[in-house]
mmCIF file of C-alpha atoms in Angstrom:
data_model
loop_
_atom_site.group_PDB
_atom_site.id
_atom_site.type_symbol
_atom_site.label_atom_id
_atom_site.label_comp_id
_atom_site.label_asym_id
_atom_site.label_seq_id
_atom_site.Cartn_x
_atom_site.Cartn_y
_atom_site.Cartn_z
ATOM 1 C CA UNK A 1494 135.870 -64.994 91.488
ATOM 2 C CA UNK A 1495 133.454 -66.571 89.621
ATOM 3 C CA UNK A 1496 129.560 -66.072 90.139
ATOM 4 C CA UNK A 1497 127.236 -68.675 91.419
ATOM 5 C CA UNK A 1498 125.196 -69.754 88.346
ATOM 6 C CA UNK A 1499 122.187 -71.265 90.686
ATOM 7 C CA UNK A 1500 122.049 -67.752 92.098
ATOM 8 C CA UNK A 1501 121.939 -66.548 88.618
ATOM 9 C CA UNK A 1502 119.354 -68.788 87.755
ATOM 10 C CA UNK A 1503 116.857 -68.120 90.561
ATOM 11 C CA UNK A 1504 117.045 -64.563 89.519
ATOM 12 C CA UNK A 1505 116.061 -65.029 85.830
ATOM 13 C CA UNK A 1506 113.431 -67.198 87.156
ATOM 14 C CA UNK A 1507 111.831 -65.052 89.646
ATOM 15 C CA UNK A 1508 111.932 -61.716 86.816
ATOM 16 C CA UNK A 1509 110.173 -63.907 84.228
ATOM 17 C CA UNK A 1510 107.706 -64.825 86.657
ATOM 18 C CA UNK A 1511 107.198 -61.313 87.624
ATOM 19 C CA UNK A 1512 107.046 -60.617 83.459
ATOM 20 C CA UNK A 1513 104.472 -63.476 83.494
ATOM 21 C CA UNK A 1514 102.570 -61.982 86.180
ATOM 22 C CA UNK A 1515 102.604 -58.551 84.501
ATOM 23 C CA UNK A 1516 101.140 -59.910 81.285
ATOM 24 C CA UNK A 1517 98.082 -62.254 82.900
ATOM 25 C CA UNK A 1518 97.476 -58.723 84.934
ATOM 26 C CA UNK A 1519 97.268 -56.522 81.506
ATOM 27 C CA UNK A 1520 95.230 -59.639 80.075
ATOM 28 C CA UNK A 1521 92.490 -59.164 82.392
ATOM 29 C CA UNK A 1522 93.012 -54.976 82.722
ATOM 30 C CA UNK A 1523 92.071 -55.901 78.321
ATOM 31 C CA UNK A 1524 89.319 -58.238 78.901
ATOM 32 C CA UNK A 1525 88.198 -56.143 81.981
ATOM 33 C CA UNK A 1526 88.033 -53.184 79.850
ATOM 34 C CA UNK A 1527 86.229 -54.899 77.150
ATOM 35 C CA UNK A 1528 83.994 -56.119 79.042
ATOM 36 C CA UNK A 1529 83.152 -52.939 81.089
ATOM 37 C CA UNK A 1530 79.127 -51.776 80.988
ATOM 38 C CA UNK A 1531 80.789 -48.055 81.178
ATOM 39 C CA UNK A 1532 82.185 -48.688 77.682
ATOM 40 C CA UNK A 1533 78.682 -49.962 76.259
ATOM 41 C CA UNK A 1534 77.294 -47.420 73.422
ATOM 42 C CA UNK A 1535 74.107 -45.921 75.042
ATOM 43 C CA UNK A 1536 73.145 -44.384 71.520
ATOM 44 C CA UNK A 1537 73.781 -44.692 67.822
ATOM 45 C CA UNK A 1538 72.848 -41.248 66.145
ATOM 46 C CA UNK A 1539 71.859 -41.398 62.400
ATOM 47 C CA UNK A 1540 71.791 -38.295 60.390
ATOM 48 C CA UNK A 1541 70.868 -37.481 56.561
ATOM 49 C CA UNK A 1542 68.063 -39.965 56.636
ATOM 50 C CA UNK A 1543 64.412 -38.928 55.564
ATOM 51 C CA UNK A 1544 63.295 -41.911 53.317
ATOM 52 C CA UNK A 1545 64.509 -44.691 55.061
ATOM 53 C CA UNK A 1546 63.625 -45.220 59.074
ATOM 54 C CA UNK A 1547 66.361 -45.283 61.777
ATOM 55 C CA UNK A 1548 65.395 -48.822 62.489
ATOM 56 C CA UNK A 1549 65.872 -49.614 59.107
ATOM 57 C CA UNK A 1550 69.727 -48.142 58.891
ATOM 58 C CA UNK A 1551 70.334 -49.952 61.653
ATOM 59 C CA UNK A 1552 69.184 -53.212 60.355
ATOM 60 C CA UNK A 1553 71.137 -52.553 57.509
ATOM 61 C CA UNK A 1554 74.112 -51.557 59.469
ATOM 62 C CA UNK A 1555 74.134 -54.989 61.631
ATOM 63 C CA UNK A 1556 73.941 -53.013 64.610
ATOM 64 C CA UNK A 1557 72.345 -54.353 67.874
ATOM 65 C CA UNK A 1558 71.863 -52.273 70.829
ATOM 66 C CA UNK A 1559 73.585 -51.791 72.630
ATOM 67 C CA UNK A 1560 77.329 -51.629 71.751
ATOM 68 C CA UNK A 1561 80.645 -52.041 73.329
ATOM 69 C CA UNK A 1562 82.637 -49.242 72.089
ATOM 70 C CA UNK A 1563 85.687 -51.713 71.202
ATOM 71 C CA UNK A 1564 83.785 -54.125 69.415
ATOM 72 C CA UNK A 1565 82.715 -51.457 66.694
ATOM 73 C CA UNK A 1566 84.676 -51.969 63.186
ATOM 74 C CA UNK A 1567 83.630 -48.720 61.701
ATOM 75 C CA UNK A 1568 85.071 -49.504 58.317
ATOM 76 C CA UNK A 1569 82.869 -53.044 58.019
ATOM 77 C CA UNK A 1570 79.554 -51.339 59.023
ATOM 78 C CA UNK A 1571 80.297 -48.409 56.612
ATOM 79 C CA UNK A 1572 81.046 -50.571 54.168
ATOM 80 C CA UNK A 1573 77.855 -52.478 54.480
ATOM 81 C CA UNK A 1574 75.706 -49.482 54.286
ATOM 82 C CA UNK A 1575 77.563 -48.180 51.047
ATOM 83 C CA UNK A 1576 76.546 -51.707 49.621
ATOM 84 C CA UNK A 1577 72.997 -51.206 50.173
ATOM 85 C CA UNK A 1578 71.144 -49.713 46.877
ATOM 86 C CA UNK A 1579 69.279 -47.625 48.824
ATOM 87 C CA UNK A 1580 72.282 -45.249 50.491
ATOM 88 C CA UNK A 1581 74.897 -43.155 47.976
ATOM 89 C CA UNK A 1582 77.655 -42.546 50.632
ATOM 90 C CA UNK A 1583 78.279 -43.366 54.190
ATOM 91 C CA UNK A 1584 80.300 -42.127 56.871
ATOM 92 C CA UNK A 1585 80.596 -43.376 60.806
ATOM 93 C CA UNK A 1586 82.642 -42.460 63.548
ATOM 94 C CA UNK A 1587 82.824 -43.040 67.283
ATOM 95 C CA UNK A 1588 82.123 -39.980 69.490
ATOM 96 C CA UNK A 1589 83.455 -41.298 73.042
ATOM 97 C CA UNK A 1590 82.567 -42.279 75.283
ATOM 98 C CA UNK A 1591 79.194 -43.796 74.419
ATOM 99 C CA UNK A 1592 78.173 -42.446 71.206
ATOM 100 C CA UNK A 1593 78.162 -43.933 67.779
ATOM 101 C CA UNK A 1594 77.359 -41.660 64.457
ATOM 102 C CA UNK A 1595 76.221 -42.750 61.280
ATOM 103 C CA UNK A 1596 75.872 -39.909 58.887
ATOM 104 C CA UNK A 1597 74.191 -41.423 55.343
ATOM 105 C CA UNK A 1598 73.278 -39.351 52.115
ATOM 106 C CA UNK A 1599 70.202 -41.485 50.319
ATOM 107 C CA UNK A 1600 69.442 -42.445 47.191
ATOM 108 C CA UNK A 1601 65.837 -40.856 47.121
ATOM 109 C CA UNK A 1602 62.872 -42.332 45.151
ATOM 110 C CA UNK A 1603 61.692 -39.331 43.191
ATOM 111 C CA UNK A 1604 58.942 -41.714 40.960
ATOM 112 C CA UNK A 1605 57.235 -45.077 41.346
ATOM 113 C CA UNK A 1606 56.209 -47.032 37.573
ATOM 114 C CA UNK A 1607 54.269 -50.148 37.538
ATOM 115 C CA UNK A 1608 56.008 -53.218 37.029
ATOM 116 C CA UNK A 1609 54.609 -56.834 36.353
ATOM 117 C CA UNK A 1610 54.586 -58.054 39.729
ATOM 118 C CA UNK A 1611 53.875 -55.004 41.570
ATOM 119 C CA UNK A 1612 55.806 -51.300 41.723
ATOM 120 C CA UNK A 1613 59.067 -50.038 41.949
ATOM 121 C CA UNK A 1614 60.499 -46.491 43.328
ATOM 122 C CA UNK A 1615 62.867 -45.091 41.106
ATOM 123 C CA UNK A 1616 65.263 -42.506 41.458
ATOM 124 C CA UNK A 1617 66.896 -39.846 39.532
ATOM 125 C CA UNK A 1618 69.525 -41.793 38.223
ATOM 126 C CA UNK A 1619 66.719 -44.450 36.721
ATOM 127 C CA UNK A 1620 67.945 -47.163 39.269
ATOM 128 C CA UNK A 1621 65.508 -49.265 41.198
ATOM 129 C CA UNK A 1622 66.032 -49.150 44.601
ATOM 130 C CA UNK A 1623 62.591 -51.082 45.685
ATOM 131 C CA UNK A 1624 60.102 -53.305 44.776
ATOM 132 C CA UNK A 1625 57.098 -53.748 46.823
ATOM 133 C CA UNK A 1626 53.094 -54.871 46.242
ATOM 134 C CA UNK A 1627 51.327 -52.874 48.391
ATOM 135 C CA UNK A 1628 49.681 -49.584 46.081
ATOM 136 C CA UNK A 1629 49.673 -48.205 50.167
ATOM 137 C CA UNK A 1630 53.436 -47.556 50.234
ATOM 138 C CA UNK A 1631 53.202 -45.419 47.101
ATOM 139 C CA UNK A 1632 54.665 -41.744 47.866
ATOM 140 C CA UNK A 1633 55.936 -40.223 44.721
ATOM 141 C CA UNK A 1634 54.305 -39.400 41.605
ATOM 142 C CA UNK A 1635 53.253 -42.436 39.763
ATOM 143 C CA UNK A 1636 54.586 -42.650 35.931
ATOM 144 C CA UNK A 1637 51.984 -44.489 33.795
ATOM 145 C CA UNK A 1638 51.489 -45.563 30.372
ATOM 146 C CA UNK A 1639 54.602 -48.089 30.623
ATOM 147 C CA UNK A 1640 54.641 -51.016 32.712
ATOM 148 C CA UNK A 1641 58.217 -52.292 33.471
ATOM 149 C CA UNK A 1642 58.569 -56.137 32.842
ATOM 150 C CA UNK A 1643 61.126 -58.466 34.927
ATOM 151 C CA UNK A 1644 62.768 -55.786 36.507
ATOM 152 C CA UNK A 1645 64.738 -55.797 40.075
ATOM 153 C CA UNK A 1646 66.461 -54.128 42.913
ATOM 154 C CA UNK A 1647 69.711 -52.539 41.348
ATOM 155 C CA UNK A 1648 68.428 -52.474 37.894
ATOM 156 C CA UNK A 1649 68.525 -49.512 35.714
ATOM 157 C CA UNK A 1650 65.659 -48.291 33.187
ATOM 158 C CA UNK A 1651 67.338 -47.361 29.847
ATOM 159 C CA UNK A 1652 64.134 -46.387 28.432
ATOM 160 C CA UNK A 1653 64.472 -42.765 27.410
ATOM 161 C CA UNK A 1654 61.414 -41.173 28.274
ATOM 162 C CA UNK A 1655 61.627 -42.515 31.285
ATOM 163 C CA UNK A 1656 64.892 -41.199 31.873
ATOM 164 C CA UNK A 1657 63.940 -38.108 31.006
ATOM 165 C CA UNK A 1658 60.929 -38.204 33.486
ATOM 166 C CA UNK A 1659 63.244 -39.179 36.318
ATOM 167 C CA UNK A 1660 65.710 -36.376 35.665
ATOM 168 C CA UNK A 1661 63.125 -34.078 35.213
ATOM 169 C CA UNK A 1662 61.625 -34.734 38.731
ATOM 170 C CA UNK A 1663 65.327 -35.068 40.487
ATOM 171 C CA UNK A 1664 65.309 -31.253 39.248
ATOM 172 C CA UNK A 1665 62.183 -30.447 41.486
ATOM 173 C CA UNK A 1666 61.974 -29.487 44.931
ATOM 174 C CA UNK A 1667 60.132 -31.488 47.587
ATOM 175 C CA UNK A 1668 57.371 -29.291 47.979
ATOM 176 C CA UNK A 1669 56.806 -29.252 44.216
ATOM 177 C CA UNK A 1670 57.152 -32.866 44.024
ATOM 178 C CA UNK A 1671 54.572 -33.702 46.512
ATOM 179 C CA UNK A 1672 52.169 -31.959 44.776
ATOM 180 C CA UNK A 1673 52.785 -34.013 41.825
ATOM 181 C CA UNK A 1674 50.521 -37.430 41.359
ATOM 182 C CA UNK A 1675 50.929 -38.490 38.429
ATOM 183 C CA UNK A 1676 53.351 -38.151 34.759
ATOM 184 C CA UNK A 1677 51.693 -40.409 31.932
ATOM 185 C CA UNK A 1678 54.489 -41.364 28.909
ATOM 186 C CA UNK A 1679 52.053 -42.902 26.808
ATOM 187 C CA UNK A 1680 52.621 -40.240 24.088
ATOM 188 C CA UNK A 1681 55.992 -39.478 24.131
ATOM 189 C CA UNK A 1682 55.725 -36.345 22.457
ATOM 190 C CA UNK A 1683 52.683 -34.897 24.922
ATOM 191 C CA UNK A 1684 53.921 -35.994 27.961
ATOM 192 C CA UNK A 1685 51.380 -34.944 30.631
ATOM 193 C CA UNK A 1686 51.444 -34.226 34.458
ATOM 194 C CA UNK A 1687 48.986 -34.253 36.715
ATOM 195 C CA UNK A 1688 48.875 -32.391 40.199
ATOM 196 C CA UNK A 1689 47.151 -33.855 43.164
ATOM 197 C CA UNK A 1690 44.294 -31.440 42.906
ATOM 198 C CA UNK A 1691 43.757 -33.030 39.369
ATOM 199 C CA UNK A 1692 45.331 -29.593 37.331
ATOM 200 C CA UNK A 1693 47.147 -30.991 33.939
ATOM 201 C CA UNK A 1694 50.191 -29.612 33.457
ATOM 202 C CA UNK A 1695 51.524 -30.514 29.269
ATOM 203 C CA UNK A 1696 55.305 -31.298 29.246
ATOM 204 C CA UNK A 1697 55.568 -31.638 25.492
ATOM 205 C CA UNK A 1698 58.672 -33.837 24.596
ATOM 206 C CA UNK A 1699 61.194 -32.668 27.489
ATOM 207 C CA UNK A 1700 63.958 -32.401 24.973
ATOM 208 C CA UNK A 1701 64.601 -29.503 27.552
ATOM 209 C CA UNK A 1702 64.379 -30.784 30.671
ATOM 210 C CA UNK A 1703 66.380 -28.178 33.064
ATOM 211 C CA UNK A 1704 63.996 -25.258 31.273
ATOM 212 C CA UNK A 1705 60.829 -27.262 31.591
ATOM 213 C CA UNK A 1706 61.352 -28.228 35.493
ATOM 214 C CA UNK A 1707 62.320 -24.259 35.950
ATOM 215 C CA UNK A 1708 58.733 -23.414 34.619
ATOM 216 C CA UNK A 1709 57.549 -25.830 36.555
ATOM 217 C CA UNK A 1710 58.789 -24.566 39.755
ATOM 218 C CA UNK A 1711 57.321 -21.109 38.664
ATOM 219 C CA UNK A 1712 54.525 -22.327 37.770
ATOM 220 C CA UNK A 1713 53.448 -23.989 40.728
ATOM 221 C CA UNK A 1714 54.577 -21.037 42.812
ATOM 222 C CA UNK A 1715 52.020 -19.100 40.812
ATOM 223 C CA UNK A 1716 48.934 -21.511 41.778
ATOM 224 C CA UNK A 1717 49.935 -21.293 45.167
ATOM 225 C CA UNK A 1718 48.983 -17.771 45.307
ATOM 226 C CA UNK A 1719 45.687 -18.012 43.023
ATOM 227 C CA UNK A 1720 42.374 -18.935 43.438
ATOM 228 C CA UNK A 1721 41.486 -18.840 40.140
ATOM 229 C CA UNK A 1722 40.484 -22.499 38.898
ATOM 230 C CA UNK A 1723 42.950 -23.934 35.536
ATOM 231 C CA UNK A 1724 42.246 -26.489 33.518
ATOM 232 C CA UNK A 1725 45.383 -27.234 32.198
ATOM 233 C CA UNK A 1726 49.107 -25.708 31.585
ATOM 234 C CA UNK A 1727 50.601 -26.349 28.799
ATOM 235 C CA UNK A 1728 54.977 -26.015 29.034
ATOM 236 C CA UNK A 1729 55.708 -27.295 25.759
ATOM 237 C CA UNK A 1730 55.631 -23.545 24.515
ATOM 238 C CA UNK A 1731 58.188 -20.700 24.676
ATOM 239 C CA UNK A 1732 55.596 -19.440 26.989
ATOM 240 C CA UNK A 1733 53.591 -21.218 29.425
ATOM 241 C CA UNK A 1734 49.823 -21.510 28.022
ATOM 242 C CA UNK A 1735 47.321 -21.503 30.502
ATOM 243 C CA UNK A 1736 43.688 -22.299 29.987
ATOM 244 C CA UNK A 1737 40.969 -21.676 33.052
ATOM 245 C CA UNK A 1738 37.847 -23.411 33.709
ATOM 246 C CA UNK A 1739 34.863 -22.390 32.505
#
């Protein structure tokens, strides 16, 4: 007996149909779900960063807020904060349902020089990481008796007293460091510091660098606990020299 092939054709009709149907329904569940305000971001939490401003990650990040949790590439916005000077590693990761985390470690301005058209903050790998004209933004020890010429974003300093200077501070803790206003290289063999409370500290050549920022640390411990007023330090010794004021 054979089988009715308009029979069999109504029925292959009527299941794609019902496929068809299935497919516009998960099309819209997709778009729905897209789409859905319970799926927006209500935060984006940034950790590690102390230099640069939350507004500022974000703006680096491309990130307006809010967010729908699906239209987050994680990869592309980590990779464009990696690509910024100013930020050594990046990591970010959803935390649903509305949470987005951006954990940064920064590249850190430890020193600011003088450059022709303004200053730049350095950090402790002697790479400029910005450039600015206002004296008012200054926040880390200032290093004179060089000013840099033609210099930009990215760029690294290959003087080596400079260097030097840079590593020397990166070696310093904060607390030290804000203490510290200014490091003049004009002599490169009497490199002097000077603390914000106008104290001079003699650095000598820094052939040594790790020894001379460990006596600088103690050193600065010391005044902490004294009243009694110095003149200057001088590191470039075996032993720290001290001399007070008369």
């Amino acid at each position: 007996m054979s089988k009715n092939p308009g029979k069999s054709r109504q029925f292959i009709s009527k299941r794609n149909i019902v496929r068809g149907l299935i497919g516009l329904f998960s099309i819209l569940m997709l778009i729905f779900i897209i789409n859905s305000p319970l799926l927006k971001i209500g935060y984006v939490k940034v950790t590690g960063n102390s230099y640069l401003p939350r507004e500022d990650v974000l703006q680096i990040a491309r990130i307006k807020e809010p967010l729908n949790i699906f239209s987050v590439q994680t990869d592309v916005i980590q990779d464009y904060l990696q690509n910024d000077l100013r930020i050594d590693t990046a990591k970010v990761w959803r935390d649903f349902p509305n949470c987005l985390n951006i954990e940064i470690t920064e590249r850190l301005p430890v020193a600011v020089m003088n450059c022709n058209y303004g200053y730049v903050n350095l950090d402790k790998n002697s790479v400029v990481i910005d450039i600015y004209t206002d004296a008012k933004k200054i926040q880390k020890p200032v290093i004179t008796g060089m000013v840099l010429q033609d210099v930009y974003i990215g760029d690294s300093i290959n003087d080596d007293t400079v260097k030097k200077i840079l590593v020397y501070l990166g070696l310093l803790n904060n607390e030290v460091l804000s203490q510290i206003r200014q490091v003049n290289i004009a002599d490169k063999e009497h490199i002097e510091l000077y603390t914000v409370k106008g104290t001079k500290i003699i650095l000598g050549n820094l052939n040594n660098v790790e020894k001379i920022a460990e006596k600088t640390q103690e050193i600065f411990k010391d005044m902490s606990t004294t009243t009694i007023p110095v003149e200057y330090i001088d590191l470039s010794y075996s032993r720290p020299v001290l001399k007070i004021k008369q």
